[in-house]
Coordinates of C-alpha atoms in Angstrom, one line a residue:
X1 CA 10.6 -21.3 -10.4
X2 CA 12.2 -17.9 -10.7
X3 CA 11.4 -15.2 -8.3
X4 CA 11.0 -11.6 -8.9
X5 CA 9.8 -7.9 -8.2
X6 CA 8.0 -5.1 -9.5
X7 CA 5.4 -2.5 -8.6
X8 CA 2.3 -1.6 -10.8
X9 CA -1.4 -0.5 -11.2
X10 CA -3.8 -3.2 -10.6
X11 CA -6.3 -3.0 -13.8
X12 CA -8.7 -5.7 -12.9
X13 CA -9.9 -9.0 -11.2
X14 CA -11.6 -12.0 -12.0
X15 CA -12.3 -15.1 -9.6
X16 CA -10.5 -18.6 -10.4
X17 CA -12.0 -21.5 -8.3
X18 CA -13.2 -21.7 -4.8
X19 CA -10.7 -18.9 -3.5
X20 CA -7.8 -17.4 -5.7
X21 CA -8.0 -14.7 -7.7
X22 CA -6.5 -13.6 -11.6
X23 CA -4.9 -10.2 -10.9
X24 CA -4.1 -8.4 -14.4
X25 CA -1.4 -5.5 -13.7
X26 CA 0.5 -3.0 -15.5
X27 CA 4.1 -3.1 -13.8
X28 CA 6.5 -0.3 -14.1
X29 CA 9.2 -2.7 -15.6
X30 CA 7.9 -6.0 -16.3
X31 CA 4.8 -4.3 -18.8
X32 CA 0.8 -5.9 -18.1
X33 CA 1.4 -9.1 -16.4
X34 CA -1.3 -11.8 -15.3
X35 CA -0.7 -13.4 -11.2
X36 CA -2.7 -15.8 -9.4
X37 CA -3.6 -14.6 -5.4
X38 CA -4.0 -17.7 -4.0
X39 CA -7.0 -17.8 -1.2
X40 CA -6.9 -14.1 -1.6
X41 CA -10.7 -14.3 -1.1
X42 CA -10.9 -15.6 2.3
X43 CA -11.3 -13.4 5.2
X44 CA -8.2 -14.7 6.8
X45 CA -5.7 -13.5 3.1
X46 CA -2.8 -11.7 4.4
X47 CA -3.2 -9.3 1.3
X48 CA -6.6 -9.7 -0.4
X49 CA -7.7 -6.2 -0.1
X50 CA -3.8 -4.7 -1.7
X51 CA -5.4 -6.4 -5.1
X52 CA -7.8 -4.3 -6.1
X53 CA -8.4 -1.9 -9.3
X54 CA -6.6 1.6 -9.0
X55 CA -4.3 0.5 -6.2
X56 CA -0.4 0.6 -6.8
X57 CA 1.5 -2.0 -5.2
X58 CA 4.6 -4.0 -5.3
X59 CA 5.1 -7.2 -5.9
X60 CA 6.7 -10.4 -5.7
X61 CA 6.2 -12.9 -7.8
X62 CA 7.0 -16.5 -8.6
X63 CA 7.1 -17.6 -12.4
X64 CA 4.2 -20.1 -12.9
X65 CA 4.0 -21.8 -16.5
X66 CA 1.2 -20.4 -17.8
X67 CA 0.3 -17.2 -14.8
X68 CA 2.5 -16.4 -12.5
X69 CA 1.8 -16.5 -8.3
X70 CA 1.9 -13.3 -6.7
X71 CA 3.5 -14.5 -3.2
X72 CA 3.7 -10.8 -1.4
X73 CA 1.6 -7.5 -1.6
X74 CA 2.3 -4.4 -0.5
X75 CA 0.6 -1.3 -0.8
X76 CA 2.4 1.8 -2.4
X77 CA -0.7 3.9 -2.9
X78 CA -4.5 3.2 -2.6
X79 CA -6.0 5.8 -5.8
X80 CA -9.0 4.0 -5.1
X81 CA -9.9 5.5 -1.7
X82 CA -10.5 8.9 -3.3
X83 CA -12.6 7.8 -6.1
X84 CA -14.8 5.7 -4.7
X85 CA -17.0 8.6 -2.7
X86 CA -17.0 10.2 -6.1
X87 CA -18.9 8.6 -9.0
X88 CA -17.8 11.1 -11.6
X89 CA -13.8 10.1 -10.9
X90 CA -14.6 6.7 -10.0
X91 CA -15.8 6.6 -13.6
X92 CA -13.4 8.3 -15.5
X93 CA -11.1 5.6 -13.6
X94 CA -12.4 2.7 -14.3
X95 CA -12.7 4.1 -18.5
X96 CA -8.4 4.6 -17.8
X97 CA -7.9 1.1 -16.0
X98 CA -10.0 -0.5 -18.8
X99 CA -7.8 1.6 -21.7
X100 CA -4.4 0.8 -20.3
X101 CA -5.5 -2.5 -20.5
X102 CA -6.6 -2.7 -24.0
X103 CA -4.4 -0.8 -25.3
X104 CA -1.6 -2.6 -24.4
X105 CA -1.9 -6.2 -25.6
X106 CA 0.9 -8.4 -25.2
X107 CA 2.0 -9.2 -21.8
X108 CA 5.9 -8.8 -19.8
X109 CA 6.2 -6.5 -22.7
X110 CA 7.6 -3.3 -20.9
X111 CA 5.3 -0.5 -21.6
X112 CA 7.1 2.2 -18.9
X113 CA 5.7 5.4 -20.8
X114 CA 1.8 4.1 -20.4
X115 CA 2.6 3.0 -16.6
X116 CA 3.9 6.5 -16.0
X117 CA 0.8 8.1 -17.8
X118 CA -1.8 5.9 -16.0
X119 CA -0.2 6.5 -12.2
X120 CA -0.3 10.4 -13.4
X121 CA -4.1 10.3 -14.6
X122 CA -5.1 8.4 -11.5
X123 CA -3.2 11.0 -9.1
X124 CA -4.5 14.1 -11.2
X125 CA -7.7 12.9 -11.1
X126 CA -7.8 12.0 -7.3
X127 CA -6.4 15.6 -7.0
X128 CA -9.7 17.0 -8.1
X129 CA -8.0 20.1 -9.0
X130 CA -10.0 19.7 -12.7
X131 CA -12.7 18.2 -14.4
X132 CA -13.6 14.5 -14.2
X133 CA -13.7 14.3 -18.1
X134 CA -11.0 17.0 -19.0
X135 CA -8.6 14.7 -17.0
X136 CA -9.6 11.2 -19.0
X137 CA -9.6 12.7 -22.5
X138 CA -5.9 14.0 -21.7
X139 CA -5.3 10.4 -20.3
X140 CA -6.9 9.0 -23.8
X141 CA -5.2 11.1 -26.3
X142 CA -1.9 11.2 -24.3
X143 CA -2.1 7.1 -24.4
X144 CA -2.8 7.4 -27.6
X145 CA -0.2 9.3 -28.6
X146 CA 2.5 6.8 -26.5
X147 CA 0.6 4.2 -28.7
X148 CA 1.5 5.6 -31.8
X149 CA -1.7 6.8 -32.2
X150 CA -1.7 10.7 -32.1
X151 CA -4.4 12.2 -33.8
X152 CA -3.5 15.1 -36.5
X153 CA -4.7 18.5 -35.1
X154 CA -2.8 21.3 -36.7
X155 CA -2.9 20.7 -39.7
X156 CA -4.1 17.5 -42.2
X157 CA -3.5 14.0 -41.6
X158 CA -3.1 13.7 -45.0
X159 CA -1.6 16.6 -46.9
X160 CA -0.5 18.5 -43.9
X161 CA -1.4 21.6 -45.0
X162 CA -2.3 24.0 -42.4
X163 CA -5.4 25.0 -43.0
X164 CA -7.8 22.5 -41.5
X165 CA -12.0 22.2 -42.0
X166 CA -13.1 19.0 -40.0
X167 CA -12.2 15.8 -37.9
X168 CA -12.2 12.6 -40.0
X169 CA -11.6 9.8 -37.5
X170 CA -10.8 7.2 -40.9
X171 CA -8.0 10.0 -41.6
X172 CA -5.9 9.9 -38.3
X173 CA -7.4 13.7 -37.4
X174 CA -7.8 16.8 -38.6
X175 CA -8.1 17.1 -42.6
X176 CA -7.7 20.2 -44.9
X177 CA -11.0 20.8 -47.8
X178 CA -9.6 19.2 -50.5
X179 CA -9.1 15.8 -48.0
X180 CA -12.2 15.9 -46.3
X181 CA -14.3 12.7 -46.8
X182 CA -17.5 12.1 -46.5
X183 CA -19.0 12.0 -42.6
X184 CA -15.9 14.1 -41.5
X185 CA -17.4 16.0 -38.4
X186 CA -16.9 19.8 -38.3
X187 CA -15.9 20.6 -34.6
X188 CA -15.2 24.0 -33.7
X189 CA -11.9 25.8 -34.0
X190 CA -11.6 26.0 -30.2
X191 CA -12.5 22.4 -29.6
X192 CA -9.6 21.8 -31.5
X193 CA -7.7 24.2 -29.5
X194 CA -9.1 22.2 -26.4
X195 CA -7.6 19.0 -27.7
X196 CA -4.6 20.1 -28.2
X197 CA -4.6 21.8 -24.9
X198 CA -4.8 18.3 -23.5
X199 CA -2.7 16.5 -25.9
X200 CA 0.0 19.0 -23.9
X201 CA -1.3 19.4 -20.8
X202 CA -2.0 22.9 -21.2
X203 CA -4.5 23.0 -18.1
X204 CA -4.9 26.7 -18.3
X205 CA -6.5 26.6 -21.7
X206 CA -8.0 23.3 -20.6
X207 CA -9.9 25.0 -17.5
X208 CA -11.0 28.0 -19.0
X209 CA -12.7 25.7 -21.4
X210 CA -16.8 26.1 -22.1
X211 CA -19.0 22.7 -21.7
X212 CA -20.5 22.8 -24.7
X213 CA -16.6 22.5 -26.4
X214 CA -15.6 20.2 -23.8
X215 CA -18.8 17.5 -24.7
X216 CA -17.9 18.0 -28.6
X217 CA -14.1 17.1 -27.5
X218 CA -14.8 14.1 -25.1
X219 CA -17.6 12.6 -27.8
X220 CA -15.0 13.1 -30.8
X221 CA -11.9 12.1 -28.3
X222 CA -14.2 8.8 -27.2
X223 CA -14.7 7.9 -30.9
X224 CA -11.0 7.9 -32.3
X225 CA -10.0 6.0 -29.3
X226 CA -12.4 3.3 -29.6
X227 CA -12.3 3.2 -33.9
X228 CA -8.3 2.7 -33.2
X229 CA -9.1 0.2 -30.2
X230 CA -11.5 -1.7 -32.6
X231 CA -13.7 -2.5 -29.3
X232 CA -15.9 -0.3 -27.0
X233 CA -14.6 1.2 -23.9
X234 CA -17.5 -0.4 -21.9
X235 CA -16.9 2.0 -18.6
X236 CA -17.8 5.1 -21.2
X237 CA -21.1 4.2 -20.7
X238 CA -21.2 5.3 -17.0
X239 CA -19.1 8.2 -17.8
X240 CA -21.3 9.5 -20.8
X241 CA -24.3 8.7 -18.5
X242 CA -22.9 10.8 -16.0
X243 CA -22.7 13.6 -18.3
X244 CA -25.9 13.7 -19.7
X245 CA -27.6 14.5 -16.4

């Protein structure tokens, strides 16, 4: 078997047998891999508590024939330790981890650009220097955007004139009069101003935001990611909870 290294984001766990454990990560240069702990859930594992969501460690790794067998674990950073006391973070971290995952599919399939965006969100948001929410829609339309994904929102998705009237997720963004289809929603011009903001991490504009712009942005941010993801973010629902109190 071939041995190798890298360091990544653990996304998320699942139990195999008695005591090993399926360890999905997003790797800096290998891209979302899949590794076996073995016994990682015994008390005695040298490295059971290094494998778990929002931590970034390095690996090594034997090739296995259908999941590899992570052999070593160490910690580079624990993000996890300040999100956990925090439910609004914690949840806005869990809806990244569960993005990155979808969004990137295939597996070894080196996806540098979304491993660099996801170690960013997760230390911006541990920061706490802004808003729970304003820090995951940057992370979703930002992913997006590495995806291939960027929504329109200067001028039409499909015309690209300048002058734009509403939001039409079908349309890829923003859309001029003349383009506008039927259900387009018609945000206001400055939570337009707010997604773009993020899309550029323009925190100044971002910060001085007003809630009632930054719940139209998150609820139309929320349903372009999903319609493009063709599946339901199912951490949202804490983070929209959350919000609603």
């Amino acid at each position: 078997m071939s041995l190798y290294r890298d360091d990544g984001i653990v996304l998320r766990t699942h139990k195999l047998g008695e005591a090993d454990r399926i360890v999905t990560v997003l790797t800096r240069r290998t891209g979302k891999i899949r590794g076996v702990a073995k016994g990682v859930r015994r008390t005695t594992s040298r490295f059971g508590a290094r494998l778990e969501p929002f931590t970034h460690v390095d690996l090594q790794l034997h090739t296995g024939r259908t999941l590899d067998v992570i052999t070593q674990a160490e910690t580079v950073r624990p993000y996890g330790e300040a999100l956990v006391t925090d439910y609004p973070r914690y949840t806005a971290g869990s809806a990244m981890l569960e993005t990155a995952d979808r969004l990137i599919m295939g597996e070894k399939e080196p996806a540098l650009r979304q491993f660099l965006l996801l170690v960013g969100g997760l230390r911006t948001l541990g920061s706490a220097e802004h808003e729970p929410r304003l820090v995951l829609d940057a992370y979703f339309l930002r992913s997006l955007a590495v995806a291939g994904y960027a929504p329109a929102l200067e001028s039409c998705a499909r015309c690209r004139a300048p002058a734009v009237r509403a939001f039409a997720i079908v349309a890829g963004g923003t859309v001029c009069g003349g383009c506008r289809p039927a259900g387009a929603a018609v945000p206001a011009g400055e939570t337009l101003a707010l997604m773009v903001a993020l899309l550029r991490g323009d925190w100044l504009t971002a910060d001085a935001s007003e809630s009632r712009h930054r719940a139209e942005c998150s609820g139309l941010v929320a349903a372009y990611l999903q319609w493009h993801l063709e599946h339901g973010i199912r951490s949202l629902r804490h983070v929209e909870r959350e919000l609603a109190k």
